[in-house]
Coordinates of C-alpha atoms in Angstrom, one line a residue:
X20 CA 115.7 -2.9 -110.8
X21 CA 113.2 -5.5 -111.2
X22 CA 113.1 -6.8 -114.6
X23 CA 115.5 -7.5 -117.3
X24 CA 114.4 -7.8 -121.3
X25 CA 117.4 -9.1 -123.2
X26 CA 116.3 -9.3 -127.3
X27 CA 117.9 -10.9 -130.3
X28 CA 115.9 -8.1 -132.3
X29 CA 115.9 -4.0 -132.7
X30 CA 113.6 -2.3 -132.1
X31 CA 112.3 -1.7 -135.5
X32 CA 108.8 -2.3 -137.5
X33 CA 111.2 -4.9 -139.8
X34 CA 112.5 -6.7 -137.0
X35 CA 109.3 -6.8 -135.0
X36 CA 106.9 -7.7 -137.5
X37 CA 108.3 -9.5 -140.4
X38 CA 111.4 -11.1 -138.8
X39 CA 111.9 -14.7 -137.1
X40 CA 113.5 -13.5 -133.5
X41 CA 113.2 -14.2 -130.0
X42 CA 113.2 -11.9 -126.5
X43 CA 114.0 -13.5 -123.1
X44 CA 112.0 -11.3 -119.8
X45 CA 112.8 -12.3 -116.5
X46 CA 113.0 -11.4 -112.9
X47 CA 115.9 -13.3 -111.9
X48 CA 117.9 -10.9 -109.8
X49 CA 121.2 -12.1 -110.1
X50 CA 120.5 -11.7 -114.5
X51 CA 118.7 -8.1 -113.5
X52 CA 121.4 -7.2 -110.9
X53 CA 124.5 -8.3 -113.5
X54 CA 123.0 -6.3 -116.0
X55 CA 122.6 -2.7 -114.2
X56 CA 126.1 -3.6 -112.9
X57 CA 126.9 -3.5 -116.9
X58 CA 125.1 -0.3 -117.8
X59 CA 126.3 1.8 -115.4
X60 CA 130.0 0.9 -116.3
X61 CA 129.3 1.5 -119.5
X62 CA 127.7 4.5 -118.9
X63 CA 130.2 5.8 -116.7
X64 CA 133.5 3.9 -119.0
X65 CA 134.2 1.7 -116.4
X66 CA 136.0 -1.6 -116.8
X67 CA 132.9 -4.6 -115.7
X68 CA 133.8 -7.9 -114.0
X69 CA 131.3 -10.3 -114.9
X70 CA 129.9 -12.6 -111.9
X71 CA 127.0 -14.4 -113.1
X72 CA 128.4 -17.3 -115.3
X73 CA 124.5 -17.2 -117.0
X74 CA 124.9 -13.8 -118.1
X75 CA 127.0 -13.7 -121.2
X76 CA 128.7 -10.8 -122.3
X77 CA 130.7 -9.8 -125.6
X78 CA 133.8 -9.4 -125.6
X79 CA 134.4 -10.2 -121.7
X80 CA 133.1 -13.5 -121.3
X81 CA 131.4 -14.8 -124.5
X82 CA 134.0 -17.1 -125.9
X83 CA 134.3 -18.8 -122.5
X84 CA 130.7 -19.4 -121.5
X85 CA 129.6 -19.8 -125.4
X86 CA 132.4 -22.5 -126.1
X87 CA 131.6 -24.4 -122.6
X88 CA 127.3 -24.1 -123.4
X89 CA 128.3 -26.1 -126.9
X90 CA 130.8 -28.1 -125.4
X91 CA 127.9 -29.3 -122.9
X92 CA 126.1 -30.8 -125.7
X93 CA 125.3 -34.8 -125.4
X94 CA 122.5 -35.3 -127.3
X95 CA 121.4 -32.1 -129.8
X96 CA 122.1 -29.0 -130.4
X97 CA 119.8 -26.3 -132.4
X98 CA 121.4 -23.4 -133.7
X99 CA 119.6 -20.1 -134.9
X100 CA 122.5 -18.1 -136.4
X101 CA 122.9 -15.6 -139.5
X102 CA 126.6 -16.6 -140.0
X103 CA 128.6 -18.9 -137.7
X104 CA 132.1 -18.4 -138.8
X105 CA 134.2 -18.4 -136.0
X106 CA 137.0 -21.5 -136.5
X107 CA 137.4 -22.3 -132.6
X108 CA 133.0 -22.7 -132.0
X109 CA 133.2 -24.6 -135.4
X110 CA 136.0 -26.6 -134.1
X111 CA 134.0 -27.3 -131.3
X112 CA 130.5 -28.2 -133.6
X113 CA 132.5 -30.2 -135.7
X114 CA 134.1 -32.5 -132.3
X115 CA 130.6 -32.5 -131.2
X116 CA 129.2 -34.0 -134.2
X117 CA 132.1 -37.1 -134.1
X118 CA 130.7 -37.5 -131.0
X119 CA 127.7 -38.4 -131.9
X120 CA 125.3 -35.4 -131.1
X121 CA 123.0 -34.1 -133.2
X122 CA 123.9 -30.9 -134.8
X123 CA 121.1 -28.4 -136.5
X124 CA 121.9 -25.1 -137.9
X125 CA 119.0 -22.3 -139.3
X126 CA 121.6 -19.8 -141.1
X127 CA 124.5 -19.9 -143.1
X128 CA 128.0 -21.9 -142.0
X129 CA 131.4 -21.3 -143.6
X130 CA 132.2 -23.6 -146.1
X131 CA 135.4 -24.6 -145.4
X132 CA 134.6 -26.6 -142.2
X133 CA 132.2 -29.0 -144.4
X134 CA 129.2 -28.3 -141.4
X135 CA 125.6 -27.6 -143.4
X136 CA 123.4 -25.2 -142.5
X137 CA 119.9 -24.6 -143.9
X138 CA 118.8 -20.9 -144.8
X139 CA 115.7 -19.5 -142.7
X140 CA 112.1 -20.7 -144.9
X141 CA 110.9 -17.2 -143.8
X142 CA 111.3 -14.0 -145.0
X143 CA 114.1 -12.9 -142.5
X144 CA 116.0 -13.9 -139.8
X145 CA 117.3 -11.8 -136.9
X146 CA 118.0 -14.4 -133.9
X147 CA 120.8 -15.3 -132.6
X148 CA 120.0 -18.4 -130.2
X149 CA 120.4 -22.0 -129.3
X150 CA 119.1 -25.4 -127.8
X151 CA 121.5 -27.7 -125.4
X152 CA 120.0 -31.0 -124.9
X153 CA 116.6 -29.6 -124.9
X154 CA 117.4 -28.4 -121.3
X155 CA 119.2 -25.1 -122.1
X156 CA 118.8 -22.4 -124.5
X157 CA 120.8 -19.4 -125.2
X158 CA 119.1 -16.1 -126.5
X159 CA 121.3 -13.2 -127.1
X160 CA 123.2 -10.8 -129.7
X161 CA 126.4 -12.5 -130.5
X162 CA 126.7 -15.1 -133.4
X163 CA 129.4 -17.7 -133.5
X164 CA 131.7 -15.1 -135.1
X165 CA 135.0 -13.5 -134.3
X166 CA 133.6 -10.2 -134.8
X167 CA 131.0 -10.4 -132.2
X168 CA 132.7 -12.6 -129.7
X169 CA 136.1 -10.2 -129.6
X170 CA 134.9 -7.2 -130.4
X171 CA 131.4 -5.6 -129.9
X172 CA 129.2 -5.2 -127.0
X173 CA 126.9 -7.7 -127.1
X174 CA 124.5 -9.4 -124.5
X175 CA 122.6 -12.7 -124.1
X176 CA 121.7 -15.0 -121.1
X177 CA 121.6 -18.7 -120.4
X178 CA 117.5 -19.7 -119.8
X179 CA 117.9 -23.1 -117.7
X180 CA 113.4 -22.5 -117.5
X181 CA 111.9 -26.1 -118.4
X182 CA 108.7 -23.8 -120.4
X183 CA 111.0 -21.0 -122.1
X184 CA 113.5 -23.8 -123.3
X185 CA 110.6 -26.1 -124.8
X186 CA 109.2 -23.3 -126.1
X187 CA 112.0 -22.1 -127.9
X188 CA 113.0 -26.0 -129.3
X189 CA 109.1 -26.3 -130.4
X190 CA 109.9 -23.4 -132.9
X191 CA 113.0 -24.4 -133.7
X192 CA 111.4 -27.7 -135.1
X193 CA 108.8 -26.3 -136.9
X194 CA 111.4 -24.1 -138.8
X195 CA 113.3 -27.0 -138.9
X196 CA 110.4 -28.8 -140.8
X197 CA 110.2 -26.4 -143.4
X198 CA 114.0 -26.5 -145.1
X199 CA 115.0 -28.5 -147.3
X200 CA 116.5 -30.6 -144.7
X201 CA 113.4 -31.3 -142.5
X202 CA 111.4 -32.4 -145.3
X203 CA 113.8 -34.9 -146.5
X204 CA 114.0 -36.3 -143.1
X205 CA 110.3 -36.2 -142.8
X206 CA 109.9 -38.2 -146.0
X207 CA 112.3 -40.7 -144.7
X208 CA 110.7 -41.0 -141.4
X209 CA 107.5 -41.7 -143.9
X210 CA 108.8 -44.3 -145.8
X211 CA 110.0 -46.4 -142.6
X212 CA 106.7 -45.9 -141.0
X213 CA 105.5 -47.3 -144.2
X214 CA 107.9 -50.1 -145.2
X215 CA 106.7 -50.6 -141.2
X216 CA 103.7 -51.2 -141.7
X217 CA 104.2 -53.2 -145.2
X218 CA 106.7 -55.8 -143.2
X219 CA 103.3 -56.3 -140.3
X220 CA 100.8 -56.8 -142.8
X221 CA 102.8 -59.1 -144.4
X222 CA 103.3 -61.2 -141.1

């Protein structure tokens, strides 16, 4: 009753050891308190309520708090997800990328909705979690698809923690670096720096 581990990962030598994935542990006892209230109606078939907007929960709230965490993006937003597919959360991407916010995906994206995503540079990826603004994150089991929105059991939490949610950005960008993606952007953040420097010497 005192601590709560929520993981993107099983608990398997694969997932553990050779697999890019993230676990949040914390004491916060409304998150603790929301989720004993969730396994014991589960265990005992009962119908749960949620009542902790942070603690997100396939298929009862998910959607809801999921589409409002992207919505709530100004600036950036980092993506870790196998398989976004889900047309509403990709509606809501794509209006967030007219808007003017930066939008990075690590996993695939369906191809009809013209939104890029670049495969993991590792050897496996089982993480379903994301970066708002660099002042939230979101670590859980559901990807942006129907099937785990609407349909399974599924469990993640909102981290609002100023050290969890650098921590978790600060790998997102050094995955980042390594697709094909990041290194084009960090050969054209080169060349500036250089036609920079070219355009002072000159002077």
């Amino acid at each position: 009753s005192r601590i709560l581990h929520v993981y993107g990962f099983n608990f398997t030598r694969l997932d553990m050891e050779k697999s890019r994935s993230f676990g949040i542990v914390t004491k916060n006892h409304k998150l603790v308190n929301e989720a004993m209230k969730l396994f014991e109606a589960d265990f005992e078939r009962q119908p749960y309520t949620s009542a902790y907007p942070r603690f997100v929960v396939s298929p009862e709230n998910s959607r809801e708090r999921l589409a409002a965490f992207v919505k709530g993006a100004r600036k950036q937003l980092l993506i870790y997800d196998p398989q976004v597919c889900d047309d509403a959360m990709l509606r809501i991407i794509s209006e967030r990328i007219k808007a003017g916010v930066e939008v990075k995906i690590i996993g695939s994206v369906e191809a009809k909705w013209n939104i890029s995503g670049e495969p993991f540079p590792g050897k496996r990826m089982h993480v379903r979690a994301m970066v708002c603004d660099g002042k939230r994150d979101f670590v859980g089991s559901q990807s942006l698809r129907r099937l785990e929105l609407e349909s399974r059991r599924e469990v993640g939490i909102i981290v609002t923690d100023d050290v969890v949610v650098g921590q978790l950005k600060q790998y997102f960008e050094l995955d980042w670096s390594k697709t094909e993606a990041g290194r084009r952007e960090a050969k054209k953040a080169a060349k500036a720096i250089l036609a920079g420097h070219a355009l002072v010497t000159q002077r």
